[in-house]
Coordinates of C-alpha atoms in Angstrom, one line a residue:
M1 CA 100.2 157.4 59.9
S2 CA 100.8 157.1 56.0
R3 CA 101.9 159.7 53.6
I4 CA 99.3 159.4 50.9
V5 CA 99.4 161.2 47.4
I6 CA 95.7 161.6 45.7
F7 CA 95.7 162.3 42.1
G8 CA 92.5 163.5 40.8
A9 CA 91.7 164.6 44.1
G10 CA 89.4 168.0 42.3
G11 CA 86.8 165.0 41.8
R12 CA 84.2 163.5 43.6
A13 CA 85.9 160.3 44.3
G14 CA 89.1 162.2 45.0
R15 CA 87.8 164.4 47.3
T16 CA 86.0 161.7 49.4
A17 CA 89.4 159.5 49.1
V18 CA 91.2 162.8 50.8
A19 CA 88.7 163.3 53.5
E20 CA 88.6 159.5 54.6
A21 CA 92.2 159.5 54.9
L22 CA 92.4 163.0 56.8
T23 CA 89.8 161.3 59.1
R24 CA 92.2 158.5 59.7
G25 CA 95.0 160.8 60.6
H26 CA 97.1 160.1 57.4
D27 CA 99.2 162.8 56.0
V28 CA 97.7 163.8 52.5
T29 CA 98.7 165.3 49.4
A30 CA 96.0 166.2 47.1
V31 CA 97.4 166.7 43.5
V32 CA 94.9 168.7 41.3
R33 CA 95.5 170.2 37.9
D34 CA 94.3 173.9 39.3
A35 CA 95.0 174.4 43.0
S36 CA 93.4 177.5 42.9
R37 CA 89.7 175.6 42.2
Y38 CA 90.1 173.2 44.8
Q39 CA 87.1 172.9 47.0
G40 CA 88.1 169.7 49.1
S41 CA 89.2 169.3 52.6
P42 CA 91.2 172.3 53.4
E43 CA 93.7 170.2 55.9
A44 CA 95.2 168.5 52.9
R45 CA 98.3 170.0 51.2
V46 CA 97.0 170.8 48.0
V47 CA 99.5 171.3 44.6
A48 CA 98.9 171.3 41.0
G49 CA 100.3 168.5 39.3
D50 CA 99.8 165.8 36.7
V51 CA 99.5 161.9 37.2
L52 CA 101.6 161.5 34.1
D53 CA 104.3 163.1 36.0
A54 CA 103.8 161.2 39.5
A55 CA 107.0 161.0 40.7
T56 CA 107.2 164.5 41.2
H57 CA 104.6 164.2 44.2
A58 CA 104.5 160.5 45.0
A59 CA 108.3 159.8 45.3
G60 CA 108.7 157.7 48.4
A61 CA 105.3 158.2 49.6
D62 CA 103.7 155.4 51.5
A63 CA 100.6 154.8 49.0
V64 CA 99.5 156.8 46.0
I65 CA 95.8 157.2 45.1
S66 CA 94.7 157.7 41.1
A67 CA 91.1 159.0 40.6
V68 CA 91.9 160.5 37.2
Y69 CA 89.6 160.2 34.2
Q70 CA 90.6 161.6 31.1
S71 CA 89.5 160.6 27.2
G72 CA 92.4 159.3 24.9
P73 CA 93.1 155.9 23.6
D74 CA 96.3 155.7 25.8
F75 CA 95.9 157.9 28.7
F76 CA 95.1 155.3 31.4
V77 CA 98.3 153.0 29.8
R78 CA 100.4 156.4 30.4
A79 CA 99.2 156.9 33.5
A80 CA 99.6 153.5 34.9
K81 CA 103.3 153.4 33.7
S82 CA 103.6 156.8 35.4
L83 CA 102.3 155.7 38.9
S84 CA 104.1 152.2 38.7
T85 CA 107.4 154.2 38.4
A86 CA 106.8 156.9 40.8
G87 CA 108.5 155.0 44.0
A88 CA 105.3 155.0 46.0
G89 CA 105.1 151.5 48.3
R90 CA 101.2 151.0 47.1
I91 CA 99.3 151.9 44.3
V92 CA 95.6 152.0 44.5
V93 CA 93.5 153.2 41.3
V94 CA 89.9 154.0 40.9
G95 CA 88.9 151.7 38.4
L96 CA 85.7 151.0 36.0
A97 CA 82.8 148.5 36.5
S98 CA 82.7 148.0 33.1
V99 CA 85.8 145.7 32.9
L100 CA 85.2 143.9 35.8
P101 CA 84.3 140.1 35.7
T102 CA 80.7 139.3 36.6
A103 CA 80.1 135.9 39.0
D104 CA 80.1 133.6 35.6
G105 CA 83.5 135.5 34.4
T106 CA 81.9 137.6 31.6
L107 CA 83.1 141.2 31.8
L108 CA 80.4 143.3 32.8
M109 CA 81.2 145.3 29.5
D110 CA 80.1 142.2 27.4
T111 CA 76.9 141.2 29.3
D112 CA 73.4 141.4 27.1
G113 CA 72.4 145.2 27.3
Y114 CA 75.0 147.0 28.8
P115 CA 76.0 150.2 26.8
Q116 CA 78.3 150.1 24.2
E117 CA 78.7 153.7 23.0
W118 CA 81.7 154.1 25.4
R119 CA 83.5 150.7 24.7
D120 CA 86.6 152.2 23.6
F121 CA 86.9 154.0 27.0
Y122 CA 86.0 151.0 28.8
L123 CA 88.8 149.2 26.9
A124 CA 91.3 152.0 27.1
H125 CA 90.5 151.3 31.0
A126 CA 91.2 147.7 31.0
A127 CA 94.7 148.6 28.9
G128 CA 95.5 150.8 31.8
V129 CA 95.0 148.1 34.2
A130 CA 97.2 145.5 32.2
A131 CA 100.1 148.4 32.4
L132 CA 100.3 148.7 36.1
D133 CA 103.0 147.2 38.0
G134 CA 104.2 146.6 41.5
D135 CA 101.8 146.3 44.6
W136 CA 98.4 147.8 43.0
V137 CA 95.0 147.1 43.4
V138 CA 91.9 148.7 41.3
V139 CA 89.1 149.6 43.2
S140 CA 85.9 150.1 41.4
P141 CA 82.0 150.1 42.3
A142 CA 80.7 146.8 41.2
G143 CA 77.9 148.3 39.3
D144 CA 78.0 152.3 39.5
F145 CA 77.8 154.9 42.1
D146 CA 74.6 156.1 44.2
H147 CA 75.5 159.5 43.4
G148 CA 73.4 160.9 46.4
G149 CA 74.3 158.2 48.6
P150 CA 74.9 158.3 52.1
R151 CA 78.1 157.1 53.9
L152 CA 76.8 153.6 55.5
G153 CA 80.2 152.9 56.7
G154 CA 81.5 149.9 54.9
Y155 CA 81.0 147.7 51.8
R156 CA 81.3 144.5 50.4
V157 CA 83.7 142.9 47.8
L158 CA 81.4 142.0 44.7
P159 CA 81.4 140.7 41.2
A160 CA 80.4 142.8 38.7
D161 CA 76.6 143.8 38.6
A162 CA 75.1 146.6 36.7
G163 CA 72.4 146.6 39.6
S164 CA 75.0 147.1 42.2
R165 CA 75.5 150.6 43.9
I166 CA 77.9 152.3 46.2
S167 CA 78.2 155.5 48.0
Y168 CA 81.5 157.8 46.9
A169 CA 82.2 157.6 50.7
D170 CA 81.9 153.9 51.0
L171 CA 83.9 153.6 48.0
A172 CA 86.7 156.2 49.5
I173 CA 86.4 153.7 52.8
A174 CA 87.5 150.7 50.8
L175 CA 90.3 152.9 49.1
I176 CA 91.8 154.0 52.4
D177 CA 91.3 150.1 53.6
E178 CA 93.7 149.2 50.9
V179 CA 96.3 151.7 51.8
E180 CA 96.2 150.4 55.6
Q181 CA 95.5 147.0 55.2
P182 CA 96.1 145.7 51.7
S183 CA 94.0 142.7 51.1
H184 CA 94.0 142.5 47.4
H185 CA 97.5 142.5 45.1
Q186 CA 97.4 143.0 41.4
K187 CA 93.8 142.7 40.8
H188 CA 90.4 144.5 39.9
I189 CA 88.0 144.6 42.6
G190 CA 84.5 145.8 42.7
V191 CA 82.4 147.1 46.0
G192 CA 79.1 147.5 46.5
W193 CA 76.1 147.6 49.1
S194 CA 72.6 147.3 49.2
A195 CA 70.3 149.8 50.4
E196 CA 68.9 147.8 53.3
E197 CA 72.5 147.0 54.5
S198 CA 73.8 149.0 57.6
F199 CA 77.8 149.0 58.3
T200 CA 79.5 150.2 61.4
S201 CA 83.0 151.8 60.4

């Protein structure tokens, strides 16, 4: 059993990570901005906190998972620095496919036809990845979430592909796998599946 602290546990990606970690028997602290509004698994220890002060809750934890999203040009850099100095053994961050390389090495955000109206947000994410230090991995959908998708029980590590999809539940499997058996270090990976595939947990 590991002690896992999950920031952004009020959002969908964070809530499913909490549920997956609890299912596997881990000691989970769910960090949210407003504990009274938390709607995730009641078995978690729920505390009010901020990823920009990660050490308050994550110091000494086996792993910290960050599933936070906020606008602002420097937020992700500040969050990365906070996570990197929090004192957790492993840092797992929910990332953005836009800044993940495709099969030919081109970043997804630089491919033909990719939406550019949120490019500043993409670049802010990329800066946050660059600011991480220690034993970290960034895990993102290889393309996007299948927002109503089922838990198939698995995933594949894939290059960026705008057509790729994964459910929140299966992304959570990848997040907790990277806590239990770290396979990727100091890199950004994409995960996804095809609707035709069937996985077993």
